[in-house]
Coordinates of C-alpha atoms and ligand atoms in Angstrom, one line a residue:
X1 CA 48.9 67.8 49.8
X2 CA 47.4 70.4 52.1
X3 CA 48.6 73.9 52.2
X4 CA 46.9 77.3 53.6
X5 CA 45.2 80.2 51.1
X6 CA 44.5 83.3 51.5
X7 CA 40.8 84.5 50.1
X8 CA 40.5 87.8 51.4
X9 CA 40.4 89.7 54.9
X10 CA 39.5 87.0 57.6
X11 CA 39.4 84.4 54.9
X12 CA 42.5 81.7 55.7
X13 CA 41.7 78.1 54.2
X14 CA 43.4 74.6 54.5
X15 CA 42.9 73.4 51.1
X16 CA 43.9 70.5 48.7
X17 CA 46.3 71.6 46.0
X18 CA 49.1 69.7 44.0
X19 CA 51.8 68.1 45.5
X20 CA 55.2 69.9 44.4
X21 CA 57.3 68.7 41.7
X22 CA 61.1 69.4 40.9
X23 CA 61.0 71.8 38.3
X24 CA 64.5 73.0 38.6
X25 CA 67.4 70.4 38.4
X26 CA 68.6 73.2 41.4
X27 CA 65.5 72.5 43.4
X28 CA 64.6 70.7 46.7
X29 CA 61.3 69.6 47.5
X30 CA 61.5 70.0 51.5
X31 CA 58.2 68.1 53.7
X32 CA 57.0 70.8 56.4
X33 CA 57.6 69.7 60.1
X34 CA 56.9 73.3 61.7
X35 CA 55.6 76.4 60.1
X36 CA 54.0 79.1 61.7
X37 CA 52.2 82.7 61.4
X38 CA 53.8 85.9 60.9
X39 CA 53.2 89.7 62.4
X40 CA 53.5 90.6 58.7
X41 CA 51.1 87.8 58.1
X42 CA 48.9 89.7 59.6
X43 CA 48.0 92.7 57.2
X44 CA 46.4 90.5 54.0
X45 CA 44.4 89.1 56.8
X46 CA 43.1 92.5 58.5
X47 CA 43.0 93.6 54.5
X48 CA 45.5 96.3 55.5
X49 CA 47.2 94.6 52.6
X50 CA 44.4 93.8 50.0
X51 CA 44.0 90.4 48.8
X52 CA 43.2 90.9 45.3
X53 CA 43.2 87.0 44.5
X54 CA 43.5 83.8 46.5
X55 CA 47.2 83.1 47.0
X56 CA 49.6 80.5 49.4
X57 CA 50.9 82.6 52.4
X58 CA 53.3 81.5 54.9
X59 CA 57.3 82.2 54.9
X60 CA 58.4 80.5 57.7
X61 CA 59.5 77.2 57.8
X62 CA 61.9 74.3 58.8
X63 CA 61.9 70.6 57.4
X64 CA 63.3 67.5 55.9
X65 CA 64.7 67.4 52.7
X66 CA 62.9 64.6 50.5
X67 CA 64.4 65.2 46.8
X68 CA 67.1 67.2 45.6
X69 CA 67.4 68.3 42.0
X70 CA 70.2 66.5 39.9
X71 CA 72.7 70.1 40.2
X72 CA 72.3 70.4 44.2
X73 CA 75.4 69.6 46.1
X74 CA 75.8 71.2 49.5
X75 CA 72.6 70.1 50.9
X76 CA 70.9 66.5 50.9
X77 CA 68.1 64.1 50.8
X78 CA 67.1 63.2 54.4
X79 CA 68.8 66.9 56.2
X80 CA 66.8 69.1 58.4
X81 CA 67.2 72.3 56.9
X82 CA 66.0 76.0 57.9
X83 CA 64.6 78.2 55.1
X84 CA 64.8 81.6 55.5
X85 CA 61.7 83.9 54.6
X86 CA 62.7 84.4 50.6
X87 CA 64.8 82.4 48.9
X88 CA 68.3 83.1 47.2
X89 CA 71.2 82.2 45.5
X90 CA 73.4 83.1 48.4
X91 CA 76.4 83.6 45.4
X92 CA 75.3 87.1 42.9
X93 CA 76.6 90.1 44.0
X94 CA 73.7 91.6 45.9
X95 CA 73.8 88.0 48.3
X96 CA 77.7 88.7 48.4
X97 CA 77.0 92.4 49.5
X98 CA 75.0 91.1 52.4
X99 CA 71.7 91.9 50.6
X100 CA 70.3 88.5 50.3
X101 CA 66.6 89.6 49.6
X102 CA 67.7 91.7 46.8
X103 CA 69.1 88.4 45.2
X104 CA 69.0 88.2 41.1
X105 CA 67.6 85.1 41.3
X106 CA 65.8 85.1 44.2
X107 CA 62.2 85.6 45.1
X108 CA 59.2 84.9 48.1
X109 CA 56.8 81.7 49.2
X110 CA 53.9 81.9 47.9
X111 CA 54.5 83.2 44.3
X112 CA 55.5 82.3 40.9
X113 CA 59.4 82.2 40.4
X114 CA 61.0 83.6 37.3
X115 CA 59.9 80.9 34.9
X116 CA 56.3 81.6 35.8
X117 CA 56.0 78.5 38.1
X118 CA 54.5 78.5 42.0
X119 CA 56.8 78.4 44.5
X120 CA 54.3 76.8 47.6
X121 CA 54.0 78.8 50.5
X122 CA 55.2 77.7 53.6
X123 CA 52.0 77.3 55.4
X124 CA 52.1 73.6 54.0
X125 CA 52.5 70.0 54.1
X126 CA 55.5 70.7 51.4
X127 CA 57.4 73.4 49.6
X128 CA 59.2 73.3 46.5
X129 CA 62.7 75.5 47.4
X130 CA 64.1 77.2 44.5
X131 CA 67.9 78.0 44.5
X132 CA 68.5 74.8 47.0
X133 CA 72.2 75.5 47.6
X134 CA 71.8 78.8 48.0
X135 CA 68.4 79.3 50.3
X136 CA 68.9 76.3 52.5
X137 CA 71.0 75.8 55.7
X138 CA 71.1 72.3 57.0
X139 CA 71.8 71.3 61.1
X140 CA 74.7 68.8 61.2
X141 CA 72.1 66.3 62.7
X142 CA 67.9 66.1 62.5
X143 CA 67.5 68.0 65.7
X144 CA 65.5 67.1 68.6
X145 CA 62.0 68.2 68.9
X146 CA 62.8 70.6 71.8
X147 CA 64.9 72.4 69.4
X148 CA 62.4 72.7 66.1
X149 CA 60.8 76.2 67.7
X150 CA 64.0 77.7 68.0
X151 CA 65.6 76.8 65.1
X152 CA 62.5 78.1 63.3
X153 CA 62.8 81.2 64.5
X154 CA 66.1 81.5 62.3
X155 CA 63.8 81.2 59.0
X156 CA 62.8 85.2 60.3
X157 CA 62.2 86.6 63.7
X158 CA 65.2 86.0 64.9
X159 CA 67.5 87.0 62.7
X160 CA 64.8 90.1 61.6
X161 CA 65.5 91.5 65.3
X162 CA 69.3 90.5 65.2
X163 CA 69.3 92.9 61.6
X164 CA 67.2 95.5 64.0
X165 CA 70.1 95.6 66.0
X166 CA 72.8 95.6 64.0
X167 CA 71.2 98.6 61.8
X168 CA 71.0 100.2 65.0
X169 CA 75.0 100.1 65.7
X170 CA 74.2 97.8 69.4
X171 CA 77.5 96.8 70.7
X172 CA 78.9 96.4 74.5
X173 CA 77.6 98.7 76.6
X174 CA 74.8 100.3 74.4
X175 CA 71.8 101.6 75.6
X176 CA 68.5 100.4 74.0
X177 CA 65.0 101.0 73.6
X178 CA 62.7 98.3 71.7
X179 CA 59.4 99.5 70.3
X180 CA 57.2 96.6 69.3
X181 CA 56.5 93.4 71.9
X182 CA 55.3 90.7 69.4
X183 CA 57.9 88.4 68.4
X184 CA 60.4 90.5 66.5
X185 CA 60.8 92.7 69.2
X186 CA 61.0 90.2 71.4
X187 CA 63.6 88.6 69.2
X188 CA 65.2 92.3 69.0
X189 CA 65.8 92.4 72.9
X190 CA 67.1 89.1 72.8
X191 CA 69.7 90.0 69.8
X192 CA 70.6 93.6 72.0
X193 CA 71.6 91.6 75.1
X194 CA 73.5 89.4 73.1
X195 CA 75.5 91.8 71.5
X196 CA 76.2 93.3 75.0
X197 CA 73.6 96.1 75.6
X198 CA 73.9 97.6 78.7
X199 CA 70.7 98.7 79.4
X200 CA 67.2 97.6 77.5
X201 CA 63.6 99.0 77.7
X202 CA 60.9 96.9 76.6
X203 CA 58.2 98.9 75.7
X204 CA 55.0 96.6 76.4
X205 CA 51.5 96.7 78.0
X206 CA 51.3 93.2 78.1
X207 CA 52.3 91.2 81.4
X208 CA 53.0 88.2 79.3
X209 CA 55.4 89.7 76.9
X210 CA 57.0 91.9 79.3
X211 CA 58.0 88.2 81.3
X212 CA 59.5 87.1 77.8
X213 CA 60.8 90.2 77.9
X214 CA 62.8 90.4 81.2
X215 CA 64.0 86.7 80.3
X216 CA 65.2 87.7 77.0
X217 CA 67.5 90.7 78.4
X218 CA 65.2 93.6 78.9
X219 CA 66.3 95.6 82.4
X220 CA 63.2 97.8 82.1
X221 CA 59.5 97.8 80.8
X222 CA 57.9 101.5 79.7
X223 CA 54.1 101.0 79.1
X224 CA 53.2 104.2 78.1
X225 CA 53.3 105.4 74.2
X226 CA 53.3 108.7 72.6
X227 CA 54.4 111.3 74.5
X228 CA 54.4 109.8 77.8
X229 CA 56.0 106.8 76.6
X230 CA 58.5 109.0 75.0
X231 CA 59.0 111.0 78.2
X232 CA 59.8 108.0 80.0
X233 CA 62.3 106.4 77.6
X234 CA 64.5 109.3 78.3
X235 CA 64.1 109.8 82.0
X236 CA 65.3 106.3 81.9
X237 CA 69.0 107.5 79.6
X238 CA 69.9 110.7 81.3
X239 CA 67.1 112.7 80.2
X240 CA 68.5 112.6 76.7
X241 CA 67.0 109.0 75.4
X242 CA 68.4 105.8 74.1
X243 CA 71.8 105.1 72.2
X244 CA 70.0 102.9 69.9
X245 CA 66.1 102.3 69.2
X246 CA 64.6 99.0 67.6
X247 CA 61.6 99.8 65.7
X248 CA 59.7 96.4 64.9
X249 CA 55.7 97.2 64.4
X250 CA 56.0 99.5 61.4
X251 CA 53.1 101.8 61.7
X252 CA 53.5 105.5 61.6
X253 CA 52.9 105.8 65.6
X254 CA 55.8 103.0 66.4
X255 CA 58.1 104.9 63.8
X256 CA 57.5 108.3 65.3
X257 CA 58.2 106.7 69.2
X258 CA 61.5 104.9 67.7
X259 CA 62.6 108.3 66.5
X260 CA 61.8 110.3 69.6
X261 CA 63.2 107.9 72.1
X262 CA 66.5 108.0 70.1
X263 CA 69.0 110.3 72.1
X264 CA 70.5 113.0 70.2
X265 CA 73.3 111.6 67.8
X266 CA 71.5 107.8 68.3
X267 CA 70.3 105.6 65.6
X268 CA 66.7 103.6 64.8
X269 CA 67.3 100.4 63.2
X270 CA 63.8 99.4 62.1
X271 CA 62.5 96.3 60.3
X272 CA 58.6 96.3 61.3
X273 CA 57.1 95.9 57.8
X274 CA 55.5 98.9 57.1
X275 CA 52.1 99.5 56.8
X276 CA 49.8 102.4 58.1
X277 CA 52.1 105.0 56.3
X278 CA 55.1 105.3 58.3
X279 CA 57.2 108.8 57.0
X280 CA 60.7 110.3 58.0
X281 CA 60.4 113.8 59.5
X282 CA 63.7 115.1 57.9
X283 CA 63.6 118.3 60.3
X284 CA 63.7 115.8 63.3
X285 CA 66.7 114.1 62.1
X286 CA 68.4 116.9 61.1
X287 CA 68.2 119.2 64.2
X288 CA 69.2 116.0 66.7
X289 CA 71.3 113.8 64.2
X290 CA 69.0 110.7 64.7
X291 CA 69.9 108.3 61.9
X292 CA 67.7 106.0 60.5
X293 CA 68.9 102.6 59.3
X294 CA 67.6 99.3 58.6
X295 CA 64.8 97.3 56.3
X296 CA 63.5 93.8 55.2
X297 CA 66.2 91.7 57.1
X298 CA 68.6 89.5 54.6
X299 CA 68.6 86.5 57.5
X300 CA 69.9 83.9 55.3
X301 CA 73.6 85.4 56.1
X302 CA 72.7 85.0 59.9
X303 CA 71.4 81.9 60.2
X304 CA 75.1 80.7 60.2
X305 CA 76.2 83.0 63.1
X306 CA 73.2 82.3 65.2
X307 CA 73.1 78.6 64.6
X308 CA 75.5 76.9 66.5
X309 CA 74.1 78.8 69.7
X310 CA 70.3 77.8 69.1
X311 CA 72.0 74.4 68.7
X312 CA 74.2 74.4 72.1
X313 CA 71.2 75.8 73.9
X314 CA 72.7 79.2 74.8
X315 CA 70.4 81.3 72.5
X316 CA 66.4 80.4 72.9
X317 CA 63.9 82.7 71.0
X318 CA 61.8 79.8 70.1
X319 CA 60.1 81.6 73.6
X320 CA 58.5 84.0 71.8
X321 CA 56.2 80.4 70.7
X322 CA 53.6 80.6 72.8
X323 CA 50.8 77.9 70.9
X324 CA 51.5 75.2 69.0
X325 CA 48.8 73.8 66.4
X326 CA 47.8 71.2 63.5
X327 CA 48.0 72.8 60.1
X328 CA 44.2 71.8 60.2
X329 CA 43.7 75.0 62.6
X330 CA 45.6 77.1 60.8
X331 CA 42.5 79.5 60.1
X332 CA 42.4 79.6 64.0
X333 CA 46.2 80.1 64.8
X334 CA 45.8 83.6 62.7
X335 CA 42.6 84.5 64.5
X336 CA 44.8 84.0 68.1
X337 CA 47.3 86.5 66.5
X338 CA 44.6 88.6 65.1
X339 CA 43.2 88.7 68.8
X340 CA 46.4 88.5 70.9
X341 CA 45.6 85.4 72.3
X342 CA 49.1 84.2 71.2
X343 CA 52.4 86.1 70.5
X344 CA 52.8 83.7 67.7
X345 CA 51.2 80.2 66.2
X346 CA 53.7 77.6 65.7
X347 CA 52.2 75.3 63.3
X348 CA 52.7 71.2 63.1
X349 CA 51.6 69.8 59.3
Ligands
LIG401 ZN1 71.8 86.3 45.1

């Protein structure tokens, strides 16, 4: 089969590579029918992250169950199914705390599991899921092809902006700022208005997003940064700043905006990956009580909640899709992110 590599920095490659086998009488194999490119993606591919060898990448991805090993009973041969960004167990007592990617048993696309063999990355014609039971939601019917980017979203940036807001305390009648307009933030304000925000700034200097934006809930757009964009978050909430902040880019800049557009007593839930050294200035949060809360997002517990509204049309982040291509021009779909041609690539294998 085909399925994307990693070399190095600006170095993505369709290539041949063995098609998966059950290895696990607990496994699924699962054939690809949309994939697509991450924000966090990004970093191997600027060499932020270093590549030190060639590996699989890709961690998003919905598909059609073709085999099921001989001890996997809640899910079966012929189901669409959405995979969230790690796999799981969904039953040890870090899944039952709510902590999915700390599962025991669990682990990421793209590596070797705990027996020492590769789990494919999702970037792929097909991927061998671990843990079937446990990582794997199925839709009670294959799903039209209208629905595909939407329900793909659930595999991450969805449910990573829904875990942005929840860290953050959102409920009726919050106030929120989002820091971050690629597709977790985008998902983010989607998640706030959903909860019952009040209010939402969307802070974006892009007209394209900020449209996304404004459809997904956002009541205001701030395109300054630093300082000024600062200043104007809390012109906008009484002078004081924002109930709660959303913090998806992860850099030490979008970290230091979250915190200082937080209103005294207000809370950051942040889930940008970070990268760029991103640091906690303990004075800060001591003198106006900001809280901090948040991290990698355990979305396999809400692809359940989210679900049946993707399904009945009410909830529609697969928006934040804005070009669709082959796996064959997968090298070019990171390239569009890279450049911000595209918000984000869905790919078709
Ligand atoms: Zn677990």
């Amino acid at each position: 089969m085909k399925a994307t590599i990693i070399h190095g920095a600006r170095d993505i490659r369709l290539e041949t590579v063995p098609d998966p086998v059950l290895q696990s009488d607990t496994d699924a194999i699962v054939r690809v029918v949309a994939a697509c490119v991450c924000g966090s993606d990004l970093w191997p591919y600027r060499g932020i992250a270093p590549t030190k060898e060639p590996h699989r990448i890709g961690h998003e991805f919905v598909g059609i169950i073709e085999e099921v090993g001989t001890a996997v009973e809640t899910v079966r041969v012929g189901d669409f199914v959405i995979a969230p960004f790690y796999y799981c167990d969904n039953t040890c007592i870090n899944c039952r705390n709510g902590v999915s990617t700390s599962c025991l048993n669990g682990g990421w696309w793209g590596a070797n599991d705990r027996d020492g063999n590769l789990v494919d990355g999702a970037q792929g014609e097909r991927v061998r899921v671990p843990l079937a039971d446990g990582t794997l939601v199925a839709t009670p019917d294959v799903p039209d092809a209208a629905l595909v980017p939407h329900l793909l979203t659930l595999a991450d940036v969805m449910g990573t902006g829904h875990h942005a807001a929840l860290s953050a305390g959102v409920t009726e009648g919050s106030t929120v700022a989002v820091v971050g307009d690629g597709a977790v933030g985008l998902c983010a304000i989607l998640a706030a208005h959903r909860l019952g925000a009040s209010r939402i700034v969307a802070m974006s200097r892009h007209a394209d997003r900020q449209a996304i934006a404004r459809e997904f809930g956002a009541t205001d757009v701030v395109e300054e940064r630093g300082d000024d964009g600062v200043a104007k978050v809390k012109e906008l909430f009484d002078g004081i700043g924002a109930d709660c902040v959303l913090e998806c880019v992860g850099t030490k800049e979008s970290m230091d905006q979250a915190i200082r557009s937080a209103r005294p007593g207000g809370m950051v839930g942040y889930v940008g990956v970070p990268a760029g050294g991103p640091e906690l200035p303990i004075g800060t949060l001591f003198n106006t009580n900001v809280g901090v809360r948040g991290g990698v997002a355990s979305v396999r517990g809400y692809i359940e909640e989210l679900l049946p509204e993707v399904l009945s049309g009410t909830l529609t982040p697969g928006r934040v899709f804005d070009l669709e291509l082959p796996l064959a021009d997968v090298a070019d779909a990171y390239a569009a992110m890279d450049e911000r041609r595209a918000t984000k690539v869905l790919l078709r294998p």
